[in-house]
Short mmCIF file of C-alpha atoms in Angstrom, two decimals:
data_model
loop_
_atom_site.label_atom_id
_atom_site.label_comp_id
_atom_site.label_asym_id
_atom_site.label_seq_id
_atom_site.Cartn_x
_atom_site.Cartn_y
_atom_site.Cartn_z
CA UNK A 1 42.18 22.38 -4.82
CA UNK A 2 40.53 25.00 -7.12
CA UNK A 3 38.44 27.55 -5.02
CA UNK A 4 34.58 28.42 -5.14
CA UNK A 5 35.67 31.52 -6.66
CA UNK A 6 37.76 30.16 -9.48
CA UNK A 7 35.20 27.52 -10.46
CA UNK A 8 32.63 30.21 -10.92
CA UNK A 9 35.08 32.80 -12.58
CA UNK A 10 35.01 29.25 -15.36
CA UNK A 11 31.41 28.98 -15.03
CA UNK A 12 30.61 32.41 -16.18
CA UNK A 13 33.35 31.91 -18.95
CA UNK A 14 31.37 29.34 -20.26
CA UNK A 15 27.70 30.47 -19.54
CA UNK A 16 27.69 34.24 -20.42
CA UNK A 17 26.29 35.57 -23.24
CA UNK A 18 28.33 35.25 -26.56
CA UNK A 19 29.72 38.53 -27.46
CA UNK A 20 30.46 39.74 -23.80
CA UNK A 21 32.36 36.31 -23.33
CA UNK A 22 34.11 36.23 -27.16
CA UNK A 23 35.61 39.72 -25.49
CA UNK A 24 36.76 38.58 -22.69
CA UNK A 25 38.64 35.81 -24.38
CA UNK A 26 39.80 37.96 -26.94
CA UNK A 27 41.71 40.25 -24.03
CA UNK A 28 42.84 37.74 -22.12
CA UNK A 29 43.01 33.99 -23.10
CA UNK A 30 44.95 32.45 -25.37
CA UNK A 31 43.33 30.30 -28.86
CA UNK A 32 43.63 26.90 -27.14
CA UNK A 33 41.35 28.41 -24.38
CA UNK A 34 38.76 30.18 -27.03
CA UNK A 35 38.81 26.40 -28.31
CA UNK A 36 38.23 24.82 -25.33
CA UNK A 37 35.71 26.88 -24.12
CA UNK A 38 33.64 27.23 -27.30
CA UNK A 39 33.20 23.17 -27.42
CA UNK A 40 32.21 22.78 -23.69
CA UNK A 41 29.97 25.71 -24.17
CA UNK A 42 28.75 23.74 -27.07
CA UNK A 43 28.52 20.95 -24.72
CA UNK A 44 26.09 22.90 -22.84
CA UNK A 45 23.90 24.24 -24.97
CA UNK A 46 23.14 21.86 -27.62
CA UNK A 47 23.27 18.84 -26.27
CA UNK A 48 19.49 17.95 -24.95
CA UNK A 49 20.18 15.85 -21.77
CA UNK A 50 22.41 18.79 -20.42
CA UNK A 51 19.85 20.53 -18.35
CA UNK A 52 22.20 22.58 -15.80
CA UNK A 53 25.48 23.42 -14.82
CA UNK A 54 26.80 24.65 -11.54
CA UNK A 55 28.60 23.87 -8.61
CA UNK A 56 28.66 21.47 -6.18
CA UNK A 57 30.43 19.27 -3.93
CA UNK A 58 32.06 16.57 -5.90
CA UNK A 59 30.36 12.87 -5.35
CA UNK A 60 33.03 9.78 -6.51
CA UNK A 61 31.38 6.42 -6.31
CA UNK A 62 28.44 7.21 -3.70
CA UNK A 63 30.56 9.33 -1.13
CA UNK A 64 31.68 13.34 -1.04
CA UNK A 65 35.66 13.98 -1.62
CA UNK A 66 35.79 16.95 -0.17
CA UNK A 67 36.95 18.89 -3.67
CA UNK A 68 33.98 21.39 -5.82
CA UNK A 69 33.53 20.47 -9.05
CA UNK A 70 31.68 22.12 -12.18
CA UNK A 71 29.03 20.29 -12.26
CA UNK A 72 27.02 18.93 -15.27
CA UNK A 73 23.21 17.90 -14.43
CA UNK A 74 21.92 15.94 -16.87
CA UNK A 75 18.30 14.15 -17.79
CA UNK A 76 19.63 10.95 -17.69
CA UNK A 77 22.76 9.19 -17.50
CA UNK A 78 24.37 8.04 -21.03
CA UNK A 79 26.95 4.75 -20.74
CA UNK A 80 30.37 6.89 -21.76
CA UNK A 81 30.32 4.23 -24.57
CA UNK A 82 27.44 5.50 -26.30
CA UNK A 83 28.45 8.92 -26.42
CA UNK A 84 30.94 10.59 -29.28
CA UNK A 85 34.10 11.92 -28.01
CA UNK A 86 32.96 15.60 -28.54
CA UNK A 87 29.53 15.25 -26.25
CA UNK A 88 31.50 13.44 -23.44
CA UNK A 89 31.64 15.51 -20.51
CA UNK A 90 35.69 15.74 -19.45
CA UNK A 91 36.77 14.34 -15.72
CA UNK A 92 38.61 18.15 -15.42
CA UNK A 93 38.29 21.20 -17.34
CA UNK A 94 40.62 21.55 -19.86
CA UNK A 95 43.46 23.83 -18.29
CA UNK A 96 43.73 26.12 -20.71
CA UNK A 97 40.67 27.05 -19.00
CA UNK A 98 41.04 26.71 -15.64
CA UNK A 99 44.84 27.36 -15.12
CA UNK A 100 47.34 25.37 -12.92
CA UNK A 101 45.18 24.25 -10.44
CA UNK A 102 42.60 21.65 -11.41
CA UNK A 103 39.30 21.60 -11.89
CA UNK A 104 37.15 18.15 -11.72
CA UNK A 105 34.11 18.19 -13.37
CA UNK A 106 31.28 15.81 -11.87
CA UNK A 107 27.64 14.51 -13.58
CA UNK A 108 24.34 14.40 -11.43
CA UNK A 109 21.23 13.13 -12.97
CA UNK A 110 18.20 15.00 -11.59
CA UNK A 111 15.33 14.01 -14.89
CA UNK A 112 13.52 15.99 -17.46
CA UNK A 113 13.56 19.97 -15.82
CA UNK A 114 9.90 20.83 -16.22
CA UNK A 115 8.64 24.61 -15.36
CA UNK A 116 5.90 24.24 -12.63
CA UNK A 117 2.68 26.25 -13.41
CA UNK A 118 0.16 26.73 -10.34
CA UNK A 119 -0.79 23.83 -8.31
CA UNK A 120 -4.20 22.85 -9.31
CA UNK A 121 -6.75 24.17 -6.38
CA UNK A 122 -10.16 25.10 -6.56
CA UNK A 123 -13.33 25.16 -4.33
CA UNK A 124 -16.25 24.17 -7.16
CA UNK A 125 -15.95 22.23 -8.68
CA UNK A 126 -14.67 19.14 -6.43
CA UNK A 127 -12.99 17.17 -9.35
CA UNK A 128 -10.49 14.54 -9.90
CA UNK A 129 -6.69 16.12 -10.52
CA UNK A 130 -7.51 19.33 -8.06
CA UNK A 131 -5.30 19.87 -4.58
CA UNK A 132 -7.70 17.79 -1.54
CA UNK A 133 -6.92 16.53 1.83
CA UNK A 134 -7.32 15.48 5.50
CA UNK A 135 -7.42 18.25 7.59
CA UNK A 136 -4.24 17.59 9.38
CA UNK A 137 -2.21 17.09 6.54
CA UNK A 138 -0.60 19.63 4.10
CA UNK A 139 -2.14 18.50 0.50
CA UNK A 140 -2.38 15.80 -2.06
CA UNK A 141 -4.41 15.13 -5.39
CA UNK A 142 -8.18 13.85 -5.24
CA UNK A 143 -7.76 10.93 -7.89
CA UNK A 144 -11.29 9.54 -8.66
CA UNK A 145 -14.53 9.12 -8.07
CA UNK A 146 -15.93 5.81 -7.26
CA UNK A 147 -18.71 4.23 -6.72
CA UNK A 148 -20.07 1.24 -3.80
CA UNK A 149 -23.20 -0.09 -4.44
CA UNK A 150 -25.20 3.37 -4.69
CA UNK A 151 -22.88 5.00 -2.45
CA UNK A 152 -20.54 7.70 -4.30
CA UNK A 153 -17.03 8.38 -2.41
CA UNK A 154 -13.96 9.70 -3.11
CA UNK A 155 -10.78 7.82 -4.26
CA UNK A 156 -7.33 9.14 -2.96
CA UNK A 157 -4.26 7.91 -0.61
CA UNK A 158 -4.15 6.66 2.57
CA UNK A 159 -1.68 9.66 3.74
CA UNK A 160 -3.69 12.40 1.71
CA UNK A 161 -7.17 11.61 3.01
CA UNK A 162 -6.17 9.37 6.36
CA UNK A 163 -2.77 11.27 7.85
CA UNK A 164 -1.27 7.92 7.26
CA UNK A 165 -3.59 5.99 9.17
CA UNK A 166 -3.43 8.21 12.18
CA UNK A 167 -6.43 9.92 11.35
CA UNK A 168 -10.54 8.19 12.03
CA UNK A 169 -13.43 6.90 10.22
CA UNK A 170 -15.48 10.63 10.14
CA UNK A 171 -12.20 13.37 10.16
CA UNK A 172 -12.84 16.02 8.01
CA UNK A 173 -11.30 16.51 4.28
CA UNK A 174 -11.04 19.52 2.99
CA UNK A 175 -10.88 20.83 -0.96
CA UNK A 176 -8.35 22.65 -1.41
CA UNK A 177 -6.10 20.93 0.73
CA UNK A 178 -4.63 22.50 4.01
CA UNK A 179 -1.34 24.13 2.25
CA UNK A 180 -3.58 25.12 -0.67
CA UNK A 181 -5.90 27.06 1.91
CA UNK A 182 -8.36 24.81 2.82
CA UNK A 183 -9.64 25.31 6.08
CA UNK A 184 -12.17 23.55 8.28
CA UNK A 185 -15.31 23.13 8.38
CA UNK A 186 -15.41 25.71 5.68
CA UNK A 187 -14.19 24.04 2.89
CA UNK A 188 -15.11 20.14 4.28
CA UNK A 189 -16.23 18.33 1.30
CA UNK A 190 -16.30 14.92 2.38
CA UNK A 191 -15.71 12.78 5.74
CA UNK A 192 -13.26 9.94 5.50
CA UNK A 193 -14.58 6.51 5.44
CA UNK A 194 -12.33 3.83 5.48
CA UNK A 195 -8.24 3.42 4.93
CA UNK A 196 -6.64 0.70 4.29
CA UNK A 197 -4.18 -0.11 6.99
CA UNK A 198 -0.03 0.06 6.27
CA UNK A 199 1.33 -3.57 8.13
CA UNK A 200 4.34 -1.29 10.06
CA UNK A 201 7.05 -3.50 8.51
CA UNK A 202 10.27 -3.27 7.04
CA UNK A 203 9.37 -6.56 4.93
CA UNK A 204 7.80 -6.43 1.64
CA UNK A 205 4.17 -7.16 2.30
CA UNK A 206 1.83 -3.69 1.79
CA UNK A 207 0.32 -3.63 -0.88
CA UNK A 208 -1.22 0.04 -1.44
CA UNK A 209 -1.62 3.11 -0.27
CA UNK A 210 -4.94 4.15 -0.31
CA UNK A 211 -8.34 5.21 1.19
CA UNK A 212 -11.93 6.51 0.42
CA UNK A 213 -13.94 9.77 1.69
CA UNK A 214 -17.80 9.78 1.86
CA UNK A 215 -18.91 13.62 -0.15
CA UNK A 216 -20.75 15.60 2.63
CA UNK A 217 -24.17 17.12 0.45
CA UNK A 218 -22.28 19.97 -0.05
CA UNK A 219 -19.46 18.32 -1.84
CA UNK A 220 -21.96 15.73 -3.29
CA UNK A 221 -23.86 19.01 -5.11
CA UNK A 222 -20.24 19.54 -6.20
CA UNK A 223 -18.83 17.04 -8.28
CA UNK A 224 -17.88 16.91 -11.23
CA UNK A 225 -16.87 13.06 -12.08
CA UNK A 226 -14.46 13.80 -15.28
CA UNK A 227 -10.46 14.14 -14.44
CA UNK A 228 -9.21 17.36 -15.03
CA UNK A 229 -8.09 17.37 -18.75
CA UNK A 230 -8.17 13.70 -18.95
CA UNK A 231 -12.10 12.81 -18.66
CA UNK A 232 -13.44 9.57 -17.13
CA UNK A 233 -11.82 6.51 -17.39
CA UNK A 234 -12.53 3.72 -19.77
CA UNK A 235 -12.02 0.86 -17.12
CA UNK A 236 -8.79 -0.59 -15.46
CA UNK A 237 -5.66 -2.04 -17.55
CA UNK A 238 -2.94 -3.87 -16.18
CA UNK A 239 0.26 -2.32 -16.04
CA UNK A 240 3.35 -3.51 -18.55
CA UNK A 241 6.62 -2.64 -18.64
CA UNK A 242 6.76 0.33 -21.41
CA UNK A 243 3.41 1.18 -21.02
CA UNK A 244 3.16 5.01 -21.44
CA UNK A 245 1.06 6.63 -18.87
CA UNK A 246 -0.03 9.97 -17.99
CA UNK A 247 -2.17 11.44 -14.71
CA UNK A 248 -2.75 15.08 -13.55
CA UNK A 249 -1.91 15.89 -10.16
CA UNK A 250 -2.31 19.22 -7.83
CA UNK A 251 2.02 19.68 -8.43
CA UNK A 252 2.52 19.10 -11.64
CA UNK A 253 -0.42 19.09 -13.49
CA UNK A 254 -1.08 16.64 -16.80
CA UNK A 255 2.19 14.74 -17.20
CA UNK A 256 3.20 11.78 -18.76
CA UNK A 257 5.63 8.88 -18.05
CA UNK A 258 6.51 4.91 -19.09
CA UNK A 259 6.49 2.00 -16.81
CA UNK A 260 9.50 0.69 -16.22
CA UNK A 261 9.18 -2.22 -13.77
CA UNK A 262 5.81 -3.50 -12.78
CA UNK A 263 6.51 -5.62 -9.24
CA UNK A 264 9.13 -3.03 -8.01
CA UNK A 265 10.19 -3.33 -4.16
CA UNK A 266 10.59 -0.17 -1.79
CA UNK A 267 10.51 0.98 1.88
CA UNK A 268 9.26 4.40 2.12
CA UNK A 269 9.18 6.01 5.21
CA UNK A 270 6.00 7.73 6.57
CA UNK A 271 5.48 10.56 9.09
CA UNK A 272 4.85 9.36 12.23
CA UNK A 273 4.31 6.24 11.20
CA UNK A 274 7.29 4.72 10.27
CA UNK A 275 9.52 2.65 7.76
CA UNK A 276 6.47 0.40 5.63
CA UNK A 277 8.25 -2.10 2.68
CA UNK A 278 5.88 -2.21 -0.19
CA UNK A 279 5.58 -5.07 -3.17
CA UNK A 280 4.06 -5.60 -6.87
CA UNK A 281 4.73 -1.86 -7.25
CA UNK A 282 4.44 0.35 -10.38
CA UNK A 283 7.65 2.05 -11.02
CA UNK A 284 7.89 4.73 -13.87
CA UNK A 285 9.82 7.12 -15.14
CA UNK A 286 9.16 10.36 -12.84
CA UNK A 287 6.16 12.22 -13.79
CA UNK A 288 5.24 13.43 -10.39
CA UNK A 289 6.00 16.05 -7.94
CA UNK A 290 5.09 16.52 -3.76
CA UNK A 291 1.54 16.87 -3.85
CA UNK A 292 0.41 14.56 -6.89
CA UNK A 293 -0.28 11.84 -4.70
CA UNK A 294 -3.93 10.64 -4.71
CA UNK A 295 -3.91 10.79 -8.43
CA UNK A 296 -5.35 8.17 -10.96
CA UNK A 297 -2.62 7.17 -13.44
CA UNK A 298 -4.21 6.09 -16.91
CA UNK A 299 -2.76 4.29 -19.72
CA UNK A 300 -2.16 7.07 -22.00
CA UNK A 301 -3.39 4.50 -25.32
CA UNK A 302 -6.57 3.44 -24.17
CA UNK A 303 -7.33 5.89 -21.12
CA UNK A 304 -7.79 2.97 -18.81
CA UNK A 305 -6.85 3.35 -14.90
CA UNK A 306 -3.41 1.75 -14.28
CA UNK A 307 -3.00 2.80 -10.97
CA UNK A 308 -3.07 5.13 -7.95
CA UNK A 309 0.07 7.45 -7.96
CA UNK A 310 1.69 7.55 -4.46
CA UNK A 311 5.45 7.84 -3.95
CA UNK A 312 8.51 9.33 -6.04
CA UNK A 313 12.29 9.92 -5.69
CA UNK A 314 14.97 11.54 -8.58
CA UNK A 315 14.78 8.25 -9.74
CA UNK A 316 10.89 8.02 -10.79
CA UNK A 317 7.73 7.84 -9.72
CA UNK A 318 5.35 5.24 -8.23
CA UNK A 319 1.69 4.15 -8.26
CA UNK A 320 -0.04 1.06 -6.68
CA UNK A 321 -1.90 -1.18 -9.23
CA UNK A 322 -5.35 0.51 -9.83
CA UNK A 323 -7.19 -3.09 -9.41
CA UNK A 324 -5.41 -3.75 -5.91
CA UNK A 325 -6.80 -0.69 -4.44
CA UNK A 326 -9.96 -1.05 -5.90
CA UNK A 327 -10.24 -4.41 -4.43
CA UNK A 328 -9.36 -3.51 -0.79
CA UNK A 329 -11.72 -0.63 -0.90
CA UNK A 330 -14.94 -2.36 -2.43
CA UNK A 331 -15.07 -0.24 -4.78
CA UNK A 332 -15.63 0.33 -8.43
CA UNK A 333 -14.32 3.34 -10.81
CA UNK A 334 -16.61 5.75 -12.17
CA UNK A 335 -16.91 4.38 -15.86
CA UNK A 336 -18.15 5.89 -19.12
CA UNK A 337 -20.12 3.19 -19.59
CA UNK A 338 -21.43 3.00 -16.09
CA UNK A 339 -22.23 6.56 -15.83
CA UNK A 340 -25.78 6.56 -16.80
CA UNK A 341 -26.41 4.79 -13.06
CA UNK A 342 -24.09 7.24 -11.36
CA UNK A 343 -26.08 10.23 -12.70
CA UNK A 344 -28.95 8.68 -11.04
CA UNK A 345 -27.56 8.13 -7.73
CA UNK A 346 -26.23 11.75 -7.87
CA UNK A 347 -29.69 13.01 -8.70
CA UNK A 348 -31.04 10.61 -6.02
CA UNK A 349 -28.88 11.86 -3.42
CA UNK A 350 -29.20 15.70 -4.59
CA UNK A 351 -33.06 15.40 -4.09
CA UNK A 352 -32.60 13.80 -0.90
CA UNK A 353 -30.36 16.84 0.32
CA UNK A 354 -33.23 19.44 -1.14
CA UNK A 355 -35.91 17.74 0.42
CA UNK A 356 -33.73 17.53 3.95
CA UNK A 357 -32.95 21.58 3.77
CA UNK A 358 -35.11 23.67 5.62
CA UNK A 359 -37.45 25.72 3.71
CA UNK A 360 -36.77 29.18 3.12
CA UNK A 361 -39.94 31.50 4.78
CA UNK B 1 22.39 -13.61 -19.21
CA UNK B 2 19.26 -13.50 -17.57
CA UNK B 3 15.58 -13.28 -19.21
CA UNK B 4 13.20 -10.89 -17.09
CA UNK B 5 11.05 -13.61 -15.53
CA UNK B 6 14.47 -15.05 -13.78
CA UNK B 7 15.14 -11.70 -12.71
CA UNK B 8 12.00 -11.60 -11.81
CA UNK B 9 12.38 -14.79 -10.02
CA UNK B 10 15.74 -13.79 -8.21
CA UNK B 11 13.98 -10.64 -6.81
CA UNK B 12 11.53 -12.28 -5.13
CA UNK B 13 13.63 -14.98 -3.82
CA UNK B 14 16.81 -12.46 -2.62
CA UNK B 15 14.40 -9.45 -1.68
CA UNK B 16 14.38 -9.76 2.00
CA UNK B 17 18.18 -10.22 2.37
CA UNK B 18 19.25 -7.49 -0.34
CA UNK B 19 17.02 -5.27 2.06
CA UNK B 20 18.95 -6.31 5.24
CA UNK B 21 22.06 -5.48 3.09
CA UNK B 22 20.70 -2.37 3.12
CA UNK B 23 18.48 -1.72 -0.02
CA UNK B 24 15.68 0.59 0.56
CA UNK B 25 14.05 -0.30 -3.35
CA UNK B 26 14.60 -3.48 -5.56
CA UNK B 27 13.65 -3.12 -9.06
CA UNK B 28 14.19 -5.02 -12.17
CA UNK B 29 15.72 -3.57 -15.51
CA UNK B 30 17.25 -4.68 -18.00
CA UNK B 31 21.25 -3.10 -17.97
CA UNK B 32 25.00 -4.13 -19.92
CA UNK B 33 26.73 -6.22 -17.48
CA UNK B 34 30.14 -7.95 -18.96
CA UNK B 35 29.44 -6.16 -21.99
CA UNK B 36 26.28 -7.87 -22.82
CA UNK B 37 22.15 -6.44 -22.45
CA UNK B 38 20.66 -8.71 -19.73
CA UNK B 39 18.16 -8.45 -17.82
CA UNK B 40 18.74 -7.85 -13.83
CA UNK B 41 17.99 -7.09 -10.20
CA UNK B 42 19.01 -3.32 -9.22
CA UNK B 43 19.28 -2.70 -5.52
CA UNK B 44 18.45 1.14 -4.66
CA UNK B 45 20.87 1.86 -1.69
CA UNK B 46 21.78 5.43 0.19
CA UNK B 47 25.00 4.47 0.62
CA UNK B 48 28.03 2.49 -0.73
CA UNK B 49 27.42 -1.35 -2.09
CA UNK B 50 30.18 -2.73 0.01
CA UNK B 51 28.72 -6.56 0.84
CA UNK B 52 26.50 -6.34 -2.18
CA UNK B 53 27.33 -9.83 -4.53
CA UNK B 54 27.41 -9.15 -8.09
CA UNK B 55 24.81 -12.25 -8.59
CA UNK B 56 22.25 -13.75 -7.54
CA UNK B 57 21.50 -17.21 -7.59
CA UNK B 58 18.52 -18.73 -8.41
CA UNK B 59 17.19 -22.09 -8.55
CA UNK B 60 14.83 -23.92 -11.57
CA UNK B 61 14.49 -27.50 -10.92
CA UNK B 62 18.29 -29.19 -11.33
CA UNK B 63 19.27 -25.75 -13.16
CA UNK B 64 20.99 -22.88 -11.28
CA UNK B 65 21.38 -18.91 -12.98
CA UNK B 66 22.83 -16.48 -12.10
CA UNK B 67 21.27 -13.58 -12.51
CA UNK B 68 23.02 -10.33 -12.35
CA UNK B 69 22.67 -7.87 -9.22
CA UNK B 70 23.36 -3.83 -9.95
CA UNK B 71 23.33 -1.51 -6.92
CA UNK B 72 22.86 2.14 -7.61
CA UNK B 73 22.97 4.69 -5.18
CA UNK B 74 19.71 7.13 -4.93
CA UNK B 75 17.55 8.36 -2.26
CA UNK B 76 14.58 6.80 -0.92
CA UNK B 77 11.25 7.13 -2.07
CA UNK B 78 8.84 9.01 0.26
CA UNK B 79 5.17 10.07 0.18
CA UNK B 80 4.60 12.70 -2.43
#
């Protein structure tokens, strides 16, 4: 079994740069290894769905062997049929490279590598796509605002404003989020108002994720109704398999993704909560990190709400159906076209809050 | 061969007993199975597909399908 050591004597062979390496093979490796070593070092740099190389324990069909491999992590994973001989990754390297003793090679899919810029926090102002959440939690995205009657709240998950459904009807939210530095009462923008409850089953039957805040007047002076970088919404869409989307989120900012299966199945297990099996999901390709969740995922054509991003894995990402949540919350989005009426009940409430502060003497 | 509605069909049919098999996600997708594109249920498990058929059945009427069943190994979803 080849040792840590060798494998990464052959990983520096074939990531270091080009003239220190074309010297080393020069002094000490034969042609067939300066062959070798130049196409899996081709391998690795030109073709796009290599993203990494390293080491790791090697994985053969679901379970560890017990042998390191080099291994090759790639975007996404390529039937071996639909690959030319040169850009097919070998089962061992080659051993003109790695000498007697074998080397197995193994594959890992982790997605698109994306560099991560700053999470998006902010105190003012308290818009859609910024870092928000209930005061015992660490921090998720605030996805919309929405509107009840006259009544303005906030739009977000059940375990970013509502711990899950542990927390009550009145708890404190705070913009930024907890982890982002929000702290209570100081930065309380809004109160939570209502959650809809998870049915604590391993059957299929939840539906969303979700739950509404009322602004406190300070947060109410604060809003700003447009989604970072995105603007309003232009209504609600349903989803479709290929539809490409795109959301901004407190992790990973603006990002975009394609639906890939719109009545997916999952268990996901919540903190102190438990195992709850979810149906007529929306599962995409990932476009989300920890921390996204709360935000509004649009259909990137016509900017309409497809749903409310929630849950994700290395195998993509997952929003309930925008027009599910809306419905258990009594709720509408905030609209282009019905904006007009929202800048009135913002004004409305705004004058309300003057006329309640106490004069200055 | 299946179409996507009988995958469809044979998800929501065989979802509560691929998840006592041990599935923690059941999607749909549309994969090569036998060498031909079909359309198919994929059963997201942690571990090994040992007990996993290779079809499901579904029924239409007098008509039975089978409709192909592909288990992949990945980790749960959780809470982001």
């Amino acid at each position: 079994m080849a040792s840590e050591q060798k494998i990464r004597q052959v990983l520096d062979l074939l990531t270091v740069a080009p003239a220190a390496q074309a010297e080393s093979l020069r002094a000490v490796h034969p042609p067939a290894a300066r062959e070798h070593s130049k196409s899996l070092r081709d391998l690795i740099l030109l073709q796009d769905n290599i993203v990494g190389v390293g080491i790791s324990e090697k994985i053969s069909k679901g379970k560890k062997v017990n042998k390191l491999a080099l291994t090759f992590y790639v975007e996404k994973k390529i039937p071996l049929q639909d690959l030319r001989a040169s850009d097919a990754i070998p089962p061992t390297v080659p051993e003109s490279i790695s000498g007697k003793t074998a080397i197995p090679t193994d594959v890992v899919v982790v997605g698109k590598i994306r560099p991560q810029g700053d999470p998006f926090i902010t105190r003012h102002p308290v818009q859609p796509g910024f870092s928000i959440g209930h005061k015992n939690i660490t921090a998720g995205t605030l996805g919309a605002v929405v509107m009840k009657g006259k009544d303005i709240f906030l739009l977000s998950n059940s375990h970013v404003f509502a711990d899950s459904g542990l927390g009550k009807k009145g708890d404190a939210i705070l913009y930024p989020g907890p982890a982002d530095g929000g702290i209570d009462p100081a930065d309380r923008v809004a109160i939570l108002e209502k959650f809809h409850p998870f049915v604590n089953t391993l059957k299929f039957v939840n539906e969303v994720d979700c739950a509404i805040a009322r602004p406190t007047a300070a947060g109410l002076a604060k809003i700003n109704r447009q989604i970072k970088d995105l603007g309003l919404p232009k209504g609600t869409i349903k989803a479709k398999r290929g539809m490409k989307i795109v959301k901004v989120g407190r992790t990973t900012r603006k990002t975009i993704g394609e639906i890939k299966d719109v009545n997916f199945r999952t268990q996901i297990t919540y903190e102190g909560i438990g195992k709850i099996g979810f149906l007529e999901q929306i599962f995409c390709t990932r476009y989300s990190e920890g921390g996204d969740s709360g935000a509004l995922v649009l259909d990137q054509a016509t900017g309409k709400a497809v749903g409310l991003h929630f849950a994700g894995s290395e195998e993509g990402s997952m929003c309930n159906p925008i027009d599910t949540v809306l419905k258990h919350m009594g709720v509408k989005l905030v609209l282009k076209d019905n904006v007009g009426a929202v800048k009135k009940a913002l004004a409305k409430k705004k004058a309300a809050v003057k006329k309640k502060a106490p004069k200055k003497s | 061969m299946a179409t996507e509605k009988e995958a469809n069909l044979a998800r929501d049919q065989h979802a509560d007993s691929l998840a006592e098999l041990g599935a923690h996600s059941i999607g749909v997708d549309e994969f090569e199975h036998e060498g031909k594109k079909t359309f198919g249920v994929v059963a997201y498990v942690e571990q090994g597909s040992a007990g996993f058929p290779t079809h499901l059945s579904i029924r239409s009427g007098k008509k039975e399908t089978q409709v192909p069943l592909l288990t992949k190994i990945a980790s749960p979803f959780k809470p982001e």
